[in-house]
Amino acid sequence: EPEVTQTPSHQVTQMGQEVILRCVPISNHLYFYWYRQILGQKVEFLVSFYNNEISEKSEIFDDQFSVERPDGSNFTLKIRSTKLEDSAMYFCASMGLRNYGYTFGSGTRLTVV
Amino acid sequence: QKEVEQNSGPLSVPEGAIASLNCTYSDRGSQSFFWYRQYSGKSPELIMFIYSNGDKEDGRFTAQLNKASQYVSLLIRDSQPSDSATYLCAVKEGAQKLVFGQGTRLTINP
């Protein structure tokens, strides 16, 4: 079964550093997303991306965050200057045209120290 | 933002019994509803989606939707220890975004 692949699985970074989280969505999917889940809390929407542009973003997705699809296969989330409160699991997801729900990647656990 | 509410549990069910998980949502205009299963430390995995009022069955799982009561549920028949996980209810808001509930932690006791 097709998978959404995320790397790295775990990233530890110092506060104030930039991190880039990488995702390879399912190849024929057209809609891409980033969500995050702080330990013990809800899965929260960050951003959706379609047709090479952001289609929606949440209040969490401020100027410190950006997304890119640099080469038609990878989909990246960049956090420019990490804060302690950015520590969370970050999930990439993709969806095809049929709109039957997302497929999530295995996640990147980001720890900011 | 629209709200999705679930009882956080834990819900404890004996093996072989029916587990019943419930979810309410605030936006009366919501049209699409999803149940995800999340094992500890893992990503959400789609179990079922439902768009129409009534029941939808897939193997041991049945999703039930009542739009008038703004209520969606998931029944798991013949519960197995491997069903022990957190079950997330999600409601589509707008074209694509999913709003998730807190999740209900389910434990199946052998």
PDB file of C-alpha atoms in Angstrom:
ATOM      1  CA  GLU A   1       0.000   0.000   0.000  1.00  0.00           C
ATOM      2  CA  PRO A   2       1.334   3.505  -0.849  1.00  0.00           C
ATOM      3  CA  GLU A   3       2.854   5.393   2.048  1.00  0.00           C
ATOM      4  CA  VAL A   4       3.652   8.939   3.057  1.00  0.00           C
ATOM      5  CA  THR A   5       7.301   9.006   4.121  1.00  0.00           C
ATOM      6  CA  GLN A   6       8.685  11.465   6.654  1.00  0.00           C
ATOM      7  CA  THR A   7      12.272  12.172   7.652  1.00  0.00           C
ATOM      8  CA  PRO A   8      13.836  12.399  10.108  1.00  0.00           C
ATOM      9  CA  SER A   9      11.838  10.352  12.587  1.00  0.00           C
ATOM     10  CA  HIS A  10      13.299  12.330  15.488  1.00  0.00           C
ATOM     11  CA  GLN A  11      15.020  15.700  15.485  1.00  0.00           C
ATOM     12  CA  VAL A  12      16.540  17.441  18.465  1.00  0.00           C
ATOM     13  CA  THR A  13      17.408  21.098  17.998  1.00  0.00           C
ATOM     14  CA  GLN A  14      18.440  24.050  20.102  1.00  0.00           C
ATOM     15  CA  MET A  15      16.042  26.904  20.641  1.00  0.00           C
ATOM     16  CA  GLY A  16      16.453  29.536  17.950  1.00  0.00           C
ATOM     17  CA  GLN A  17      17.767  27.106  15.333  1.00  0.00           C
ATOM     18  CA  GLU A  18      16.100  26.435  12.000  1.00  0.00           C
ATOM     19  CA  VAL A  19      14.716  23.001  11.231  1.00  0.00           C
ATOM     20  CA  ILE A  20      13.410  21.473   8.039  1.00  0.00           C
ATOM     21  CA  LEU A  21      11.044  18.522   8.226  1.00  0.00           C
ATOM     22  CA  ARG A  22      10.733  16.470   5.067  1.00  0.00           C
ATOM     23  CA  CYS A  23       7.886  14.503   3.572  1.00  0.00           C
ATOM     24  CA  VAL A  24       7.356  12.473   0.426  1.00  0.00           C
ATOM     25  CA  PRO A  25       3.593  12.291  -0.201  1.00  0.00           C
ATOM     26  CA  ILE A  26       1.882   9.513  -2.132  1.00  0.00           C
ATOM     27  CA  SER A  27       2.811  10.056  -5.758  1.00  0.00           C
ATOM     28  CA  ASN A  28      -0.604  10.670  -7.327  1.00  0.00           C
ATOM     29  CA  HIS A  29      -1.969  12.742  -4.457  1.00  0.00           C
ATOM     30  CA  LEU A  30      -2.658  16.410  -5.026  1.00  0.00           C
ATOM     31  CA  TYR A  31      -3.393  17.822  -1.562  1.00  0.00           C
ATOM     32  CA  PHE A  32      -0.730  18.058   1.104  1.00  0.00           C
ATOM     33  CA  TYR A  33      -0.899  18.980   4.755  1.00  0.00           C
ATOM     34  CA  TRP A  34       1.097  19.482   7.898  1.00  0.00           C
ATOM     35  CA  TYR A  35      -0.406  18.791  11.294  1.00  0.00           C
ATOM     36  CA  ARG A  36       1.181  18.695  14.701  1.00  0.00           C
ATOM     37  CA  GLN A  37       0.404  16.980  17.975  1.00  0.00           C
ATOM     38  CA  ILE A  38       1.854  18.215  21.238  1.00  0.00           C
ATOM     39  CA  LEU A  39       2.234  15.338  23.691  1.00  0.00           C
ATOM     40  CA  GLY A  40      -1.140  14.429  25.172  1.00  0.00           C
ATOM     41  CA  GLN A  41      -3.038  16.974  23.089  1.00  0.00           C
ATOM     42  CA  LYS A  42      -5.179  17.070  19.959  1.00  0.00           C
ATOM     43  CA  VAL A  43      -3.910  16.725  16.435  1.00  0.00           C
ATOM     44  CA  GLU A  44      -3.844  20.329  15.170  1.00  0.00           C
ATOM     45  CA  PHE A  45      -3.972  21.624  11.620  1.00  0.00           C
ATOM     46  CA  LEU A  46      -1.070  23.787  10.478  1.00  0.00           C
ATOM     47  CA  VAL A  47      -1.323  24.236   6.721  1.00  0.00           C
ATOM     48  CA  SER A  48      -2.754  22.817   3.508  1.00  0.00           C
ATOM     49  CA  PHE A  49      -1.060  23.022   0.117  1.00  0.00           C
ATOM     50  CA  TYR A  50      -2.546  22.517  -3.320  1.00  0.00           C
ATOM     51  CA  ASN A  51      -1.408  23.423  -6.809  1.00  0.00           C
ATOM     52  CA  ASN A  52       1.935  24.709  -5.524  1.00  0.00           C
ATOM     53  CA  GLU A  53       0.505  27.190  -3.091  1.00  0.00           C
ATOM     54  CA  ILE A  54      -0.864  27.384   0.423  1.00  0.00           C
ATOM     55  CA  SER A  55      -4.645  26.970   0.352  1.00  0.00           C
ATOM     56  CA  GLU A  56      -5.253  27.415   4.073  1.00  0.00           C
ATOM     57  CA  LYS A  57      -3.208  27.962   7.210  1.00  0.00           C
ATOM     58  CA  SER A  58      -3.993  28.086  10.913  1.00  0.00           C
ATOM     59  CA  GLU A  59      -3.133  30.730  13.512  1.00  0.00           C
ATOM     60  CA  ILE A  60      -0.254  28.500  14.610  1.00  0.00           C
ATOM     61  CA  PHE A  61       1.336  28.807  11.160  1.00  0.00           C
ATOM     62  CA  ASP A  62       2.893  32.223  11.681  1.00  0.00           C
ATOM     63  CA  ASP A  63       5.849  33.877   9.947  1.00  0.00           C
ATOM     64  CA  GLN A  64       8.246  31.393  11.534  1.00  0.00           C
ATOM     65  CA  PHE A  65       6.769  28.589   9.447  1.00  0.00           C
ATOM     66  CA  SER A  66       6.983  27.993   5.722  1.00  0.00           C
ATOM     67  CA  VAL A  67       6.277  25.135   3.347  1.00  0.00           C
ATOM     68  CA  GLU A  68       7.722  24.203  -0.010  1.00  0.00           C
ATOM     69  CA  ARG A  69       7.365  21.585  -2.677  1.00  0.00           C
ATOM     70  CA  PRO A  70      10.787  22.104  -4.245  1.00  0.00           C
ATOM     71  CA  ASP A  71      10.941  19.269  -6.762  1.00  0.00           C
ATOM     72  CA  GLY A  72       7.496  17.810  -7.367  1.00  0.00           C
ATOM     73  CA  SER A  73       7.942  14.956  -4.909  1.00  0.00           C
ATOM     74  CA  ASN A  74       9.205  16.349  -1.602  1.00  0.00           C
ATOM     75  CA  PHE A  75       7.088  18.549   0.647  1.00  0.00           C
ATOM     76  CA  THR A  76       8.926  20.378   3.414  1.00  0.00           C
ATOM     77  CA  LEU A  77       8.031  22.299   6.545  1.00  0.00           C
ATOM     78  CA  LYS A  78      10.575  24.837   7.748  1.00  0.00           C
ATOM     79  CA  ILE A  79      10.566  26.410  11.176  1.00  0.00           C
ATOM     80  CA  ARG A  80      12.923  29.390  11.058  1.00  0.00           C
ATOM     81  CA  SER A  81      13.659  29.998  14.718  1.00  0.00           C
ATOM     82  CA  THR A  82      12.421  27.199  16.916  1.00  0.00           C
ATOM     83  CA  LYS A  83      10.874  27.790  20.317  1.00  0.00           C
ATOM     84  CA  LEU A  84      10.465  25.360  23.209  1.00  0.00           C
ATOM     85  CA  GLU A  85       6.729  25.231  22.518  1.00  0.00           C
ATOM     86  CA  ASP A  86       7.359  23.940  18.993  1.00  0.00           C
ATOM     87  CA  SER A  87       8.253  20.565  20.512  1.00  0.00           C
ATOM     88  CA  ALA A  88       5.673  18.154  19.125  1.00  0.00           C
ATOM     89  CA  MET A  89       5.061  15.344  16.658  1.00  0.00           C
ATOM     90  CA  TYR A  90       4.720  16.783  13.185  1.00  0.00           C
ATOM     91  CA  PHE A  91       2.664  14.781  10.731  1.00  0.00           C
ATOM     92  CA  CYS A  92       2.608  15.211   7.002  1.00  0.00           C
ATOM     93  CA  ALA A  93      -0.495  13.990   5.177  1.00  0.00           C
ATOM     94  CA  SER A  94      -1.666  13.754   1.605  1.00  0.00           C
ATOM     95  CA  MET A  95      -4.967  13.159  -0.106  1.00  0.00           C
ATOM     96  CA  GLY A  96      -5.981  12.170  -3.606  1.00  0.00           C
ATOM     97  CA  LEU A  97      -8.765  13.499  -5.773  1.00  0.00           C
ATOM     98  CA  ARG A  98     -11.326  11.118  -4.309  1.00  0.00           C
ATOM     99  CA  ASN A  99     -11.275  13.005  -1.010  1.00  0.00           C
ATOM    100  CA  TYR A 100     -11.705   9.912   1.134  1.00  0.00           C
ATOM    101  CA  GLY A 101      -9.580  11.180   3.991  1.00  0.00           C
ATOM    102  CA  TYR A 102      -5.910  11.703   4.455  1.00  0.00           C
ATOM    103  CA  THR A 103      -3.039   9.286   4.617  1.00  0.00           C
ATOM    104  CA  PHE A 104      -0.669  10.376   7.345  1.00  0.00           C
ATOM    105  CA  GLY A 105       3.061   9.851   7.419  1.00  0.00           C
ATOM    106  CA  SER A 106       4.760   8.244  10.404  1.00  0.00           C
ATOM    107  CA  GLY A 107       5.673  11.632  11.854  1.00  0.00           C
ATOM    108  CA  THR A 108       8.750  13.541  12.990  1.00  0.00           C
ATOM    109  CA  ARG A 109       9.208  14.008  16.699  1.00  0.00           C
ATOM    110  CA  LEU A 110      10.724  17.475  17.146  1.00  0.00           C
ATOM    111  CA  THR A 111      12.351  18.241  20.470  1.00  0.00           C
ATOM    112  CA  VAL A 112      13.502  21.799  21.072  1.00  0.00           C
ATOM    113  CA  VAL A 113      15.945  22.188  23.968  1.00  0.00           C
TER     114      VAL A 113
ATOM    115  CA  GLN B   1     -12.854  27.109  14.981  1.00  0.00           C
ATOM    116  CA  LYS B   2     -15.428  24.396  15.030  1.00  0.00           C
ATOM    117  CA  GLU B   3     -15.312  22.012  18.002  1.00  0.00           C
ATOM    118  CA  VAL B   4     -15.199  18.241  18.054  1.00  0.00           C
ATOM    119  CA  GLU B   5     -15.761  16.628  21.441  1.00  0.00           C
ATOM    120  CA  GLN B   6     -14.933  13.129  22.597  1.00  0.00           C
ATOM    121  CA  ASN B   7     -14.845  11.486  25.985  1.00  0.00           C
ATOM    122  CA  SER B   8     -11.123  11.033  26.633  1.00  0.00           C
ATOM    123  CA  GLY B   9     -11.686   7.770  28.512  1.00  0.00           C
ATOM    124  CA  PRO B  10     -10.073   5.464  29.228  1.00  0.00           C
ATOM    125  CA  LEU B  11     -12.792   3.138  28.016  1.00  0.00           C
ATOM    126  CA  SER B  12     -12.240  -0.427  29.109  1.00  0.00           C
ATOM    127  CA  VAL B  13     -14.015  -3.266  27.284  1.00  0.00           C
ATOM    128  CA  PRO B  14     -13.637  -7.043  27.659  1.00  0.00           C
ATOM    129  CA  GLU B  15     -12.302  -8.987  24.704  1.00  0.00           C
ATOM    130  CA  GLY B  16     -15.087 -10.102  22.386  1.00  0.00           C
ATOM    131  CA  ALA B  17     -17.508  -7.376  23.486  1.00  0.00           C
ATOM    132  CA  ILE B  18     -18.697  -4.334  21.533  1.00  0.00           C
ATOM    133  CA  ALA B  19     -16.788  -1.093  22.053  1.00  0.00           C
ATOM    134  CA  SER B  20     -18.808   2.075  21.488  1.00  0.00           C
ATOM    135  CA  LEU B  21     -17.024   5.378  20.879  1.00  0.00           C
ATOM    136  CA  ASN B  22     -18.874   8.657  20.628  1.00  0.00           C
ATOM    137  CA  CYS B  23     -18.204  12.075  19.170  1.00  0.00           C
ATOM    138  CA  THR B  24     -20.193  15.304  18.934  1.00  0.00           C
ATOM    139  CA  TYR B  25     -19.457  18.273  16.723  1.00  0.00           C
ATOM    140  CA  SER B  26     -20.481  21.908  16.850  1.00  0.00           C
ATOM    141  CA  ASP B  27     -20.941  22.864  13.191  1.00  0.00           C
ATOM    142  CA  ARG B  28     -24.376  21.835  11.962  1.00  0.00           C
ATOM    143  CA  GLY B  29     -23.185  22.311   8.374  1.00  0.00           C
ATOM    144  CA  SER B  30     -20.453  19.662   8.618  1.00  0.00           C
ATOM    145  CA  GLN B  31     -20.725  17.010   5.930  1.00  0.00           C
ATOM    146  CA  SER B  32     -17.765  14.635   6.237  1.00  0.00           C
ATOM    147  CA  PHE B  33     -16.691  12.625   9.250  1.00  0.00           C
ATOM    148  CA  PHE B  34     -13.725  10.375   9.847  1.00  0.00           C
ATOM    149  CA  TRP B  35     -12.520   7.915  12.451  1.00  0.00           C
ATOM    150  CA  TYR B  36      -8.796   7.410  12.910  1.00  0.00           C
ATOM    151  CA  ARG B  37      -6.977   4.969  15.146  1.00  0.00           C
ATOM    152  CA  GLN B  38      -3.726   6.070  16.781  1.00  0.00           C
ATOM    153  CA  TYR B  39      -1.425   3.704  18.601  1.00  0.00           C
ATOM    154  CA  SER B  40       0.835   5.296  21.194  1.00  0.00           C
ATOM    155  CA  GLY B  41       3.683   7.191  19.530  1.00  0.00           C
ATOM    156  CA  LYS B  42       2.363   6.461  16.041  1.00  0.00           C
ATOM    157  CA  SER B  43       0.504   8.424  13.402  1.00  0.00           C
ATOM    158  CA  PRO B  44      -3.273   8.411  12.899  1.00  0.00           C
ATOM    159  CA  GLU B  45      -4.555   5.644  10.632  1.00  0.00           C
ATOM    160  CA  LEU B  46      -7.862   6.064   8.805  1.00  0.00           C
ATOM    161  CA  ILE B  47     -10.447   3.453   9.787  1.00  0.00           C
ATOM    162  CA  MET B  48     -13.663   4.781   8.294  1.00  0.00           C
ATOM    163  CA  PHE B  49     -15.341   7.816   6.816  1.00  0.00           C
ATOM    164  CA  ILE B  50     -19.041   8.557   6.684  1.00  0.00           C
ATOM    165  CA  TYR B  51     -20.974  11.251   4.856  1.00  0.00           C
ATOM    166  CA  SER B  52     -24.622  10.178   5.052  1.00  0.00           C
ATOM    167  CA  ASN B  53     -26.986   9.767   7.973  1.00  0.00           C
ATOM    168  CA  GLY B  54     -27.301   6.199   9.199  1.00  0.00           C
ATOM    169  CA  ASP B  55     -24.894   3.328   9.543  1.00  0.00           C
ATOM    170  CA  LYS B  56     -21.889   2.320   7.492  1.00  0.00           C
ATOM    171  CA  GLU B  57     -20.272  -1.054   8.106  1.00  0.00           C
ATOM    172  CA  ASP B  58     -16.768  -2.247   7.262  1.00  0.00           C
ATOM    173  CA  GLY B  59     -15.809  -5.579   8.758  1.00  0.00           C
ATOM    174  CA  ARG B  60     -15.948  -5.343  12.543  1.00  0.00           C
ATOM    175  CA  PHE B  61     -16.379  -1.555  12.419  1.00  0.00           C
ATOM    176  CA  THR B  62     -19.636   0.375  12.096  1.00  0.00           C
ATOM    177  CA  ALA B  63     -19.805   4.141  11.884  1.00  0.00           C
ATOM    178  CA  GLN B  64     -23.090   5.820  12.763  1.00  0.00           C
ATOM    179  CA  LEU B  65     -24.008   9.384  11.851  1.00  0.00           C
ATOM    180  CA  ASN B  66     -26.911  11.472  13.099  1.00  0.00           C
ATOM    181  CA  LYS B  67     -26.649  14.957  11.636  1.00  0.00           C
ATOM    182  CA  ALA B  68     -29.758  16.222  13.436  1.00  0.00           C
ATOM    183  CA  SER B  69     -28.137  15.429  16.777  1.00  0.00           C
ATOM    184  CA  GLN B  70     -24.636  16.345  15.524  1.00  0.00           C
ATOM    185  CA  TYR B  71     -23.387  13.016  16.694  1.00  0.00           C
ATOM    186  CA  VAL B  72     -21.128  10.388  15.146  1.00  0.00           C
ATOM    187  CA  SER B  73     -20.131   7.095  16.705  1.00  0.00           C
ATOM    188  CA  LEU B  74     -17.915   4.104  16.031  1.00  0.00           C
ATOM    189  CA  LEU B  75     -18.802   0.584  17.092  1.00  0.00           C
ATOM    190  CA  ILE B  76     -16.174  -2.135  17.193  1.00  0.00           C
ATOM    191  CA  ARG B  77     -17.628  -5.647  17.327  1.00  0.00           C
ATOM    192  CA  ASP B  78     -15.768  -8.662  18.680  1.00  0.00           C
ATOM    193  CA  SER B  79     -13.126  -6.383  20.248  1.00  0.00           C
ATOM    194  CA  GLN B  80      -9.573  -7.690  20.182  1.00  0.00           C
ATOM    195  CA  PRO B  81      -6.572  -6.669  22.336  1.00  0.00           C
ATOM    196  CA  SER B  82      -5.028  -5.240  19.143  1.00  0.00           C
ATOM    197  CA  ASP B  83      -7.901  -2.736  19.023  1.00  0.00           C
ATOM    198  CA  SER B  84      -6.457  -1.069  22.137  1.00  0.00           C
ATOM    199  CA  ALA B  85      -5.536   2.423  20.939  1.00  0.00           C
ATOM    200  CA  THR B  86      -6.748   6.009  20.940  1.00  0.00           C
ATOM    201  CA  TYR B  87      -9.607   6.627  18.527  1.00  0.00           C
ATOM    202  CA  LEU B  88      -9.782  10.069  16.964  1.00  0.00           C
ATOM    203  CA  CYS B  89     -12.942  11.561  15.545  1.00  0.00           C
ATOM    204  CA  ALA B  90     -12.344  14.160  12.834  1.00  0.00           C
ATOM    205  CA  VAL B  91     -14.724  16.487  11.030  1.00  0.00           C
ATOM    206  CA  LYS B  92     -13.949  18.219   7.758  1.00  0.00           C
ATOM    207  CA  GLU B  93     -14.087  22.011   7.994  1.00  0.00           C
ATOM    208  CA  GLY B  94     -14.241  23.807   4.687  1.00  0.00           C
ATOM    209  CA  ALA B  95     -12.761  22.137   1.642  1.00  0.00           C
ATOM    210  CA  GLN B  96      -9.938  20.133   3.148  1.00  0.00           C
ATOM    211  CA  LYS B  97      -9.010  20.847   6.755  1.00  0.00           C
ATOM    212  CA  LEU B  98      -9.782  18.252   9.400  1.00  0.00           C
ATOM    213  CA  VAL B  99     -10.647  19.243  12.952  1.00  0.00           C
ATOM    214  CA  PHE B 100      -9.820  16.474  15.403  1.00  0.00           C
ATOM    215  CA  GLY B 101     -11.289  15.604  18.743  1.00  0.00           C
ATOM    216  CA  GLN B 102      -9.145  14.876  21.765  1.00  0.00           C
ATOM    217  CA  GLY B 103      -9.475  11.145  21.173  1.00  0.00           C
ATOM    218  CA  THR B 104     -10.848   8.311  23.306  1.00  0.00           C
ATOM    219  CA  ARG B 105      -8.359   5.874  24.746  1.00  0.00           C
ATOM    220  CA  LEU B 106      -9.724   2.340  24.404  1.00  0.00           C
ATOM    221  CA  THR B 107      -8.359  -0.661  26.280  1.00  0.00           C
ATOM    222  CA  ILE B 108      -9.501  -4.188  25.426  1.00  0.00           C
ATOM    223  CA  ASN B 109      -8.999  -6.550  28.324  1.00  0.00           C
ATOM    224  CA  PRO B 110      -8.188 -10.209  27.492  1.00  0.00           C
TER     225      PRO B 110
END
